[in-house]
Coordinates of C-alpha atoms in Angstrom, one line a residue:
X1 CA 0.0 0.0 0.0
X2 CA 1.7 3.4 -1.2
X3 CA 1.3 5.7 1.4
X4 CA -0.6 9.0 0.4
X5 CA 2.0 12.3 0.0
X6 CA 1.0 14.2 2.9
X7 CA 1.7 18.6 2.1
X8 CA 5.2 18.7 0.3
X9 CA 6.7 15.9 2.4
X10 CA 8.3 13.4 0.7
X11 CA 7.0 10.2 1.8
X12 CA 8.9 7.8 -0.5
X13 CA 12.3 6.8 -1.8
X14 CA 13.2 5.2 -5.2
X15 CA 15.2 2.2 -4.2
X16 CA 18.8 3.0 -6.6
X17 CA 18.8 0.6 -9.6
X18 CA 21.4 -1.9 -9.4
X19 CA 23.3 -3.4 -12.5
X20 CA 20.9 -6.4 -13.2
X21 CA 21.7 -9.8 -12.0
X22 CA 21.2 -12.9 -14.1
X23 CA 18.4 -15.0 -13.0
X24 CA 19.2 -18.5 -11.7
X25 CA 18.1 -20.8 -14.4
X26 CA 15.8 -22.6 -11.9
X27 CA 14.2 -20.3 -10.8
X28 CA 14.1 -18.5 -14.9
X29 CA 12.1 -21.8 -15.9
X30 CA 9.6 -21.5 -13.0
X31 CA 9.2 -17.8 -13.7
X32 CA 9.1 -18.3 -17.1
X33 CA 6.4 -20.8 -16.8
X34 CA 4.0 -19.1 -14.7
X35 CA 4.2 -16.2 -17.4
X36 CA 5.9 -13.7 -15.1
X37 CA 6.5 -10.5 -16.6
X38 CA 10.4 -9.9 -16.7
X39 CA 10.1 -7.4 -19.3
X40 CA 10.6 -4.6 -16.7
X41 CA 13.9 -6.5 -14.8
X42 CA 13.5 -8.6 -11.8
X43 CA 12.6 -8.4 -9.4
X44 CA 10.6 -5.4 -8.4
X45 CA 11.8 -3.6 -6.1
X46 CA 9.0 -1.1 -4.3
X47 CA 9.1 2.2 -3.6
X48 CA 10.3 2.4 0.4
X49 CA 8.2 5.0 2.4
X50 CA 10.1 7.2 4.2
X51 CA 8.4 8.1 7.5
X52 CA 7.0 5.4 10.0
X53 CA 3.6 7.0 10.6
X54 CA 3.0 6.2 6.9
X55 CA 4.5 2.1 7.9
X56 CA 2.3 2.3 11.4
X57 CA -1.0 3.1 8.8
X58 CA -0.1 -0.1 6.2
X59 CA -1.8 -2.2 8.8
X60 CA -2.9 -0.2 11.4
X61 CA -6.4 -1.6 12.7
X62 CA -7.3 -4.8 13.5
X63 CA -9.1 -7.5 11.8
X64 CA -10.8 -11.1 12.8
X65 CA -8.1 -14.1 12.0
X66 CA -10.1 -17.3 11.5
X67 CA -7.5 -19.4 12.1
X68 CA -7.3 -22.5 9.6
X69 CA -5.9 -25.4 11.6
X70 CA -8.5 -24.4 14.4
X71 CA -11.6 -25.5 12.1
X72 CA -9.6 -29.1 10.9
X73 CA -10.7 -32.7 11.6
X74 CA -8.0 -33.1 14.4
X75 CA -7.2 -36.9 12.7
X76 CA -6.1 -35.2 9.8
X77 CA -7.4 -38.1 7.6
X78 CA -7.8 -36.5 4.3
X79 CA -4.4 -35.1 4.2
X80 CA -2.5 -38.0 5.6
X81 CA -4.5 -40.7 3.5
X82 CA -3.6 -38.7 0.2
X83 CA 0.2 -38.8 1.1
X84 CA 2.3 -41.5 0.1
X85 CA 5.0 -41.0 3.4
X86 CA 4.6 -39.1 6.2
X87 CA 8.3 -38.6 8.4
X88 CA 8.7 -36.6 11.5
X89 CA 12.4 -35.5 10.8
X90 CA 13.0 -35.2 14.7
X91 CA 10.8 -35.4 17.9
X92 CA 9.6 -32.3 18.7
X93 CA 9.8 -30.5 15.5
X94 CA 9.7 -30.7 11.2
X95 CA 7.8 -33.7 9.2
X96 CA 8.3 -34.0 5.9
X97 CA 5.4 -35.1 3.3
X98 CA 5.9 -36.7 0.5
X99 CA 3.5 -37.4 -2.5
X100 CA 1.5 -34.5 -2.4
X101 CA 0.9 -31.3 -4.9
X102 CA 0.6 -28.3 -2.9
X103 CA -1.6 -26.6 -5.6
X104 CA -3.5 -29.9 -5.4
X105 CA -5.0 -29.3 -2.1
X106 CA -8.6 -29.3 -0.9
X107 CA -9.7 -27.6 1.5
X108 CA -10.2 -29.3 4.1
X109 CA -6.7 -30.8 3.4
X110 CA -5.3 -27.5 3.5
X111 CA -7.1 -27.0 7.2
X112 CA -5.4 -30.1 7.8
X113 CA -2.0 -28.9 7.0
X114 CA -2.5 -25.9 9.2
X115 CA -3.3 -28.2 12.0
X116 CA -0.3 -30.4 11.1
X117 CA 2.2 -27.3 10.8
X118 CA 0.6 -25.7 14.4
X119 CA 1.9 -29.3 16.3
X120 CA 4.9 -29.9 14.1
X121 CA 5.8 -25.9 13.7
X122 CA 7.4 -27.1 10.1
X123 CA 6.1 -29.1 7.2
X124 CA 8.2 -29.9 4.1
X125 CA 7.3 -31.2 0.7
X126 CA 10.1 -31.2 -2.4
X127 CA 9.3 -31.9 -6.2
X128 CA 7.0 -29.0 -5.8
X129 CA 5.2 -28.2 -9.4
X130 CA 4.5 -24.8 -8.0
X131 CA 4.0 -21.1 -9.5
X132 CA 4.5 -18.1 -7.7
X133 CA 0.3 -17.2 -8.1
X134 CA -0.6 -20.6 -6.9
X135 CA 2.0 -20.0 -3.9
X136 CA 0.0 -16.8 -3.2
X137 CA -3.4 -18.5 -3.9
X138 CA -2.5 -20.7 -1.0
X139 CA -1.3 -17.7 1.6
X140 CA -4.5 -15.7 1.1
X141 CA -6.2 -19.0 2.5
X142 CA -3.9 -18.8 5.6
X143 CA -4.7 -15.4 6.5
X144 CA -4.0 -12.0 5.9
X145 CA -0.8 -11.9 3.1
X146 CA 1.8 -9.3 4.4
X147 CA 3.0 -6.9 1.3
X148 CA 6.4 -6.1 2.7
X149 CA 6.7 -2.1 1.9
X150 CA 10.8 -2.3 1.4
X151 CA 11.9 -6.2 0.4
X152 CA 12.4 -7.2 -3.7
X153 CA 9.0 -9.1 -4.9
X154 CA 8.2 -10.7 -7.9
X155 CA 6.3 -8.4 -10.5
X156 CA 3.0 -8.6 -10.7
X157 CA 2.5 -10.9 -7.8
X158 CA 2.3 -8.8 -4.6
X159 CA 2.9 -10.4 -1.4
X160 CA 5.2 -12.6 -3.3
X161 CA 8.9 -11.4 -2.1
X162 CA 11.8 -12.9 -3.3
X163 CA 15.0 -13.9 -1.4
X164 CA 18.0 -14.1 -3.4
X165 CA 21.2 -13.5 -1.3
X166 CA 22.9 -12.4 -4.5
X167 CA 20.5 -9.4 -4.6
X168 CA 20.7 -8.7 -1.0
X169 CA 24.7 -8.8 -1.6
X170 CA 24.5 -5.8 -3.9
X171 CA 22.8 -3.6 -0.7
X172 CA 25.2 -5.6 2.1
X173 CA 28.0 -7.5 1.6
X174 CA 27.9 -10.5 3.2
X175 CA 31.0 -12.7 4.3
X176 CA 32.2 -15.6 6.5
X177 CA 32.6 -13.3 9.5
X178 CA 29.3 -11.5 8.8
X179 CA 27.4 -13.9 6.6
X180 CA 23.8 -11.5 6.7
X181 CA 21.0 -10.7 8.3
X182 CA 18.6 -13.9 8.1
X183 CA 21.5 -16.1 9.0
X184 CA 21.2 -15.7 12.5
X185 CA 17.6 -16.9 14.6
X186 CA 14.7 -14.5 14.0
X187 CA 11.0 -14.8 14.0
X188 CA 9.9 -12.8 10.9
X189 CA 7.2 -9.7 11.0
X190 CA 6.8 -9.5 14.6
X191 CA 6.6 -5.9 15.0
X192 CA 3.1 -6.2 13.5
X193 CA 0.0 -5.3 15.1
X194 CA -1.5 -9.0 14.1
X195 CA 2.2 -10.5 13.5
X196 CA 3.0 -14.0 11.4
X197 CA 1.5 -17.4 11.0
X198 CA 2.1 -19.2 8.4
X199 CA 5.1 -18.8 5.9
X200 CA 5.3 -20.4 3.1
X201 CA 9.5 -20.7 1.1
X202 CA 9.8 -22.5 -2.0
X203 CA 13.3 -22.4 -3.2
X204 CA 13.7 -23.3 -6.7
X205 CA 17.4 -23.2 -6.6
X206 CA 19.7 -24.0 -3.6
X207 CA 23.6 -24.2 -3.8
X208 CA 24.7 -28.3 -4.4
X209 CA 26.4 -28.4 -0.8
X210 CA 25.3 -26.0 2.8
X211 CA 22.5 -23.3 2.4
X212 CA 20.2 -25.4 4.8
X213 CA 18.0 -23.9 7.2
X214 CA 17.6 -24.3 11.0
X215 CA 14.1 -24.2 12.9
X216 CA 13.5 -24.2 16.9
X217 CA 10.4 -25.2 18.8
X218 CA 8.9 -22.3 20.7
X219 CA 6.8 -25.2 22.7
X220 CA 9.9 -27.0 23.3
X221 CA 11.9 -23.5 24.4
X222 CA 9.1 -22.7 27.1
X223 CA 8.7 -26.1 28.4
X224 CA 13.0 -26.3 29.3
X225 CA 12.3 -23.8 31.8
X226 CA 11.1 -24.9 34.9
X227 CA 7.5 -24.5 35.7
X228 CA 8.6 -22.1 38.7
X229 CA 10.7 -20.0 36.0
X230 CA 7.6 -19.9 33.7
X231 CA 5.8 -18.3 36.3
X232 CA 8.0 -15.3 35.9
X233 CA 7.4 -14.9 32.5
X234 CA 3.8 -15.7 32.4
X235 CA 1.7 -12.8 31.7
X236 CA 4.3 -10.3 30.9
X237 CA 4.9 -8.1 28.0
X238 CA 7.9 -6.9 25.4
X239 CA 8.3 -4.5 22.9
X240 CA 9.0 -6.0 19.6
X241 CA 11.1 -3.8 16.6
X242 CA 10.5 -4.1 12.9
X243 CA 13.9 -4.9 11.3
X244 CA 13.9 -1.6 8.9
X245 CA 14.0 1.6 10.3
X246 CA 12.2 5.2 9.0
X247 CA 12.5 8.7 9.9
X248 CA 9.8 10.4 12.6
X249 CA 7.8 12.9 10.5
X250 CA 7.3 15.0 13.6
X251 CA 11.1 14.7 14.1
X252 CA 12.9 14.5 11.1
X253 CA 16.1 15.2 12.7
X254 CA 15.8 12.8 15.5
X255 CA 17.1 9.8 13.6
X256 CA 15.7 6.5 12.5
X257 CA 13.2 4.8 14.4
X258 CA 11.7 1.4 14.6
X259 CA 8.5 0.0 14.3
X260 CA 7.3 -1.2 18.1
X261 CA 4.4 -3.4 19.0
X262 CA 3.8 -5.0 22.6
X263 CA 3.0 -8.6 22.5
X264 CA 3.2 -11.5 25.2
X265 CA 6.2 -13.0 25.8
X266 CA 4.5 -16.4 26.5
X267 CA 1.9 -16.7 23.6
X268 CA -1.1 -19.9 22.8
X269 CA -1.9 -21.1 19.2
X270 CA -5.4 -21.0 18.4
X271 CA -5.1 -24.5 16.9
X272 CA -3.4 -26.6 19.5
X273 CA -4.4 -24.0 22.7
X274 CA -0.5 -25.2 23.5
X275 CA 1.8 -22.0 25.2
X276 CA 5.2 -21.1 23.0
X277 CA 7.5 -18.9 24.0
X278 CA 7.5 -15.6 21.7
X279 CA 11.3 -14.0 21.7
X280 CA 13.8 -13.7 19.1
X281 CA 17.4 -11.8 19.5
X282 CA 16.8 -9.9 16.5
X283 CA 14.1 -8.4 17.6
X284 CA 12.3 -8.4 21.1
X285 CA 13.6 -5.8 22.0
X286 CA 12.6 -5.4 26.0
X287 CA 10.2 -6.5 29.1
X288 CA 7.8 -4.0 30.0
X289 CA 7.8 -2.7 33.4
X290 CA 11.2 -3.6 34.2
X291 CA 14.7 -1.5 34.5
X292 CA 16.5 -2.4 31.2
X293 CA 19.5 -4.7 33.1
X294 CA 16.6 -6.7 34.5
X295 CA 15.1 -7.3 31.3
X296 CA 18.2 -8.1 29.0
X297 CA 19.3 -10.3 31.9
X298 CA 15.7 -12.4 31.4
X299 CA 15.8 -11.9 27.6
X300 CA 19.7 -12.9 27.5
X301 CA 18.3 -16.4 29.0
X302 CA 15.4 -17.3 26.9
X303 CA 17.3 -16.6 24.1
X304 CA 19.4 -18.7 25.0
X305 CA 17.3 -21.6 25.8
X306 CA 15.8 -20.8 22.7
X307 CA 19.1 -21.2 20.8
X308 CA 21.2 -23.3 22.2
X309 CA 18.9 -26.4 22.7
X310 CA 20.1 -29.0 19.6
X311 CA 17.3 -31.6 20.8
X312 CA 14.7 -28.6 20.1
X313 CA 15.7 -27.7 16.6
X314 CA 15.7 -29.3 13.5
X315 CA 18.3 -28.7 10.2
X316 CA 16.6 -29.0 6.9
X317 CA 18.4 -29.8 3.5
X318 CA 16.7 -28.3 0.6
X319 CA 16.7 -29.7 -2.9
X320 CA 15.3 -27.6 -5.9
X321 CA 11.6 -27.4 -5.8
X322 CA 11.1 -27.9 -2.1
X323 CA 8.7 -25.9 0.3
X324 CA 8.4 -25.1 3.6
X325 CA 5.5 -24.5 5.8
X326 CA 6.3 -23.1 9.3
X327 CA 4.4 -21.4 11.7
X328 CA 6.4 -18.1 12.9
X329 CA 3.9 -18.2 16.4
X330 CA 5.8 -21.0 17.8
X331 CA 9.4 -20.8 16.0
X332 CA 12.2 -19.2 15.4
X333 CA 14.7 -19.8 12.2
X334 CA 18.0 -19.4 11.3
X335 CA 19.6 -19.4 7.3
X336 CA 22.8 -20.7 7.3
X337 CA 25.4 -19.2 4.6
X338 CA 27.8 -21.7 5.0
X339 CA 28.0 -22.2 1.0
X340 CA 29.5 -18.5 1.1
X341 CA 27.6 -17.4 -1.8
X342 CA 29.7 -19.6 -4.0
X343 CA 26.4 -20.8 -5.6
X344 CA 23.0 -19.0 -6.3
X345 CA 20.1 -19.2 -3.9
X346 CA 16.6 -18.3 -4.9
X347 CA 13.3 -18.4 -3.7
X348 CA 10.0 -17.0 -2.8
X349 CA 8.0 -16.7 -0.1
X350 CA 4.6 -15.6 1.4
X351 CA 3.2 -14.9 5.0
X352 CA -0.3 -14.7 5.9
X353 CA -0.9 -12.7 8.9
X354 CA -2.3 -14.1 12.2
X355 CA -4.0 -13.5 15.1
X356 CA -2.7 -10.6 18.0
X357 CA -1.1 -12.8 20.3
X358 CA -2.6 -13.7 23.5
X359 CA -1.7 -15.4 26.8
X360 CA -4.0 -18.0 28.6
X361 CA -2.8 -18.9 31.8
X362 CA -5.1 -22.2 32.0
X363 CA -3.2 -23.2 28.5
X364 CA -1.2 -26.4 28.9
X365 CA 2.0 -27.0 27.0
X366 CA 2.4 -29.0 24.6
X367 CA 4.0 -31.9 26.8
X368 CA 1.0 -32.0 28.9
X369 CA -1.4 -32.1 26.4
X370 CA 0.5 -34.9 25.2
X371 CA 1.2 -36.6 28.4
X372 CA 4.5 -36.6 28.1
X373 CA 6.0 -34.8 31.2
X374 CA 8.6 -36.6 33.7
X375 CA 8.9 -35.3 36.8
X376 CA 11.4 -32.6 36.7
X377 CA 8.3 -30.6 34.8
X378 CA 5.7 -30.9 37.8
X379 CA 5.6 -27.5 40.1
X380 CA 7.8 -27.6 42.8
X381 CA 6.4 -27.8 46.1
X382 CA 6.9 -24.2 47.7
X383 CA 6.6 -25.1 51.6
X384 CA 4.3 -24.3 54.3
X385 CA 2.9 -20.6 54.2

C-alpha cells in the first residue's frame, strides 16, 4: 500500500537501480512458466516510504483471524491418506510429506495442513510443481498476506517477495565473518499489530552443498524452563522492533526509528491451545515494566534456551523445488550461509498474517497435552505458608 504524500513531504524513496543480475536458471524456468513479466527487470523492487507513521498506517487496525488449523478434523485423515509418506524428521519438530501437490489441495486438506504445521511448527514437501500465483493462492487462504513495503518481490504478484542472497549482496556484503542478516535466529514480522502465521519458502534453486535452514520449537523452548521460571514470564509483556528503520515525521532530525508493538512473551496457538515462548534476539527488544539490566538479563536467558537447545531444533536440507510450511507463532529460524555465496540461492515466499497474540494462563504446553511430562516438569512444592 503506497502511502498517500501528505503537504510537500516526501513520503517515499526510489530504491537506486542496481546493475541487473542474471536470473538462476531454476528459478528463470519456474518464472518463465508461470508467465511472469520480466520485461521490466526482476525483481521489483517497491518504492520504500520514508516516514514510520505512513508504515504504522499499512496495517494499522485490527481485523478477525479465522484461524485454519483451528476448524480441521484433528485426525487429519484427508491429508494424511492422500500422502504416500509421512516422516517426522525429529521429535519435537519438522515432518516431511511426500506425494503430495501443494496446488492440489482441498480444502479441508489445507485446514489439515494448518493443524499439522501448528503441532509440528514445520512441514516440508520437495518436487514441488508450484507457481508463484498458486503459492499466493494458498497464503490468502492462511490469513491476511503481508506486502512487505521495502523487500524485492516478484512483478505482478504482490505479497510474493523474493529472497535471493545475491541481490541482498549488492545492498550488504555478506562474508564468512558477517554472513547477513537472516542467518542468525529470527521470527519474521513481529513488529506487526496481528504478527505471522504461516510462511510459506519454496526455493527453486539451492547451492549443491550448505544453504540449509535451521528451525526451533517455541513449545519446546518454554517447556525447558522450569515450571517455577515460567511463572515469571507468564503474563508479561515486550516490545517487539521491525527490522527496517524510517524517519519520525514530527522529528525528522531525531534519527531512525523502529516499528514497536507489545505482544506477550508467552503466547497460545489458536489451533493446539499449547503456550510457545515468543522471543527472538533480533528483535524483542525489552520487558515491559522492568529496568532495562533486568530485562536483558531475562531476555539474554530465553534466548538462550531458545538457541542453544540442539534436541529442540531441526536442520533441513533443501533440494530444488522444495517448500516449507512453518508457523512463525511458535518458531524461530536461522539461514545458514555456509555455501559462502559460492552458488545462487533463490526463492519466494509468502506470510499470511495471524492473530494478535494472546496469553492464557489455564493453557497447557504441549507436553501436557500430550502426556508426556517426567517429573522434573511438575511444580515444585513451595513449603508451608
Amino acid at each position: 500500500m503506497a502511502p498517500a504524500p501528505i503537504d510537500d513531504h516526501i513520503t517515499e524513496v526510489k530504491q537506486p537501480r542496481k546493475d541487473s543480475l542474471a536470473i538462476p536458471e531454476p528459478a528463470l524456468r519456474r518464472l518463465t512458466k508461470a508467465g511472469i513479466d520480466l520485461s521490466q527487470g526482476y525483481p521489483y523492487r517497491p518504492a520504500i516510504p520514508l516516514y514510520i507513521q505512513d508504515v504504522y498506517n499499512i496495517r494499522g487496525k485490527p481485523w478477525k483471524h479465522d484461524d485454519a488449523g483451528a476448524r480441521a478434523d484433528k485426525s487429519k485423515s484427508a491429508l494424511l491418506s492422500a500422502a504416500t509418506k509421512v516422516t517426522d524428521l525429529t521429535a519435537h519438530i519438522g515432518t516431511e510429506i511426500e506425494g503430495l501437490q501443494l496446488k492440489d489441495l482441498t480444502n479441508q486438506q489445507k485446514d489439515e495442513l494448518a493443524l499439522l504445521i501448528a503441532e509440528r511448527s514445520v512441514v516440508f514437501f520437495r518436487d514441488q510443481d508450484l507457481s508463484p500465483q498458486q503459492q499466493l493462492e494458498l497464503g490468502k487462504y492462511y490469513g491476511v498476506v503481508e506486502v512487505h513495503p521495502q523487500v524485492p518481490q516478484v512483478p505482478g504478484v504482490p505479497g510474493v517477495t523474493v529472497l535471493w542472497p545475491d541481490l541482498f549482496r549488492q545492498d550488504r556484503e555478506a562474508s564468512f565473518r558477517r554472513p547477513g542478516g537472516a542467518s542468525r535466529w529470527h521470527t519474521d514480522l513481529v513488529h506487526e499489530l496481528q504478527p505471522s502465521g504461516i510462511t510459506h519458502l519454496h526455493n527453486d534453486t539451492i547451492p549443491p552443498v550448505g544453504g540449509d535452514t535451521l528451525w526451533a520449537s517455541g513449545y519446546s523452548a518454554y517447556e525447558k524452563l522450569s515450571p517455577n521460571f515460567r511463572k515469571i514470564i507468564d503474563g508479561k509483556l515486550a516490545v517487539y522492533r521491525s527490522a527496517h528503520a524510517y524517519l519520525d515525521r514530527d522529528d525528522p532530525t531525531a534519527g531512525p526509528r523502529h516499528l514497536e508493538r507489545i505482544h506477550p512473551l508467552v503466547r497460545v496457538h489458536p489451533a493446539t491451545g499449547w503456550k510457545s515462548l515468543f522471543v527472538n534476539r533480533a528483535m524483542t527488544h525489552r520487558i515491559v515494566g522492568l529496568d532495562k539490566a533486568e530485562s536483558d538479563l531475562i531476555l539474554g536467558y530465553l534466548f538462550d534456551v531458545y538457541e542453544k537447545n540442539v534436541d529442540i531444533q531441526v536442520r533441513f536440507r533443501w533440494t530444488p523445488g522444495t517448500s516449507a510450511l512453518w508457523d512463525n507463532r511458535i518458531t524461530i529460524h536461522n539461514a545458514s550461509w555456509d555455501y559462502g555465496g559460492r552458488e545462487p540461492r533463490h526463492g519466494t515466499r509468502v506470510t499470511g498474517l495471524a492473530e494478535k497474540p494472546f496469553f492464557d494462563a489455564s493453557a497447557p504446553t504441549r507436553r501436557e497435552a500430550l502426556g508426556l511430562l517426567d517429573p522434573s516438569e511438575e511444580p515444585l512444592d513451595d513449603g508451608p505458608a
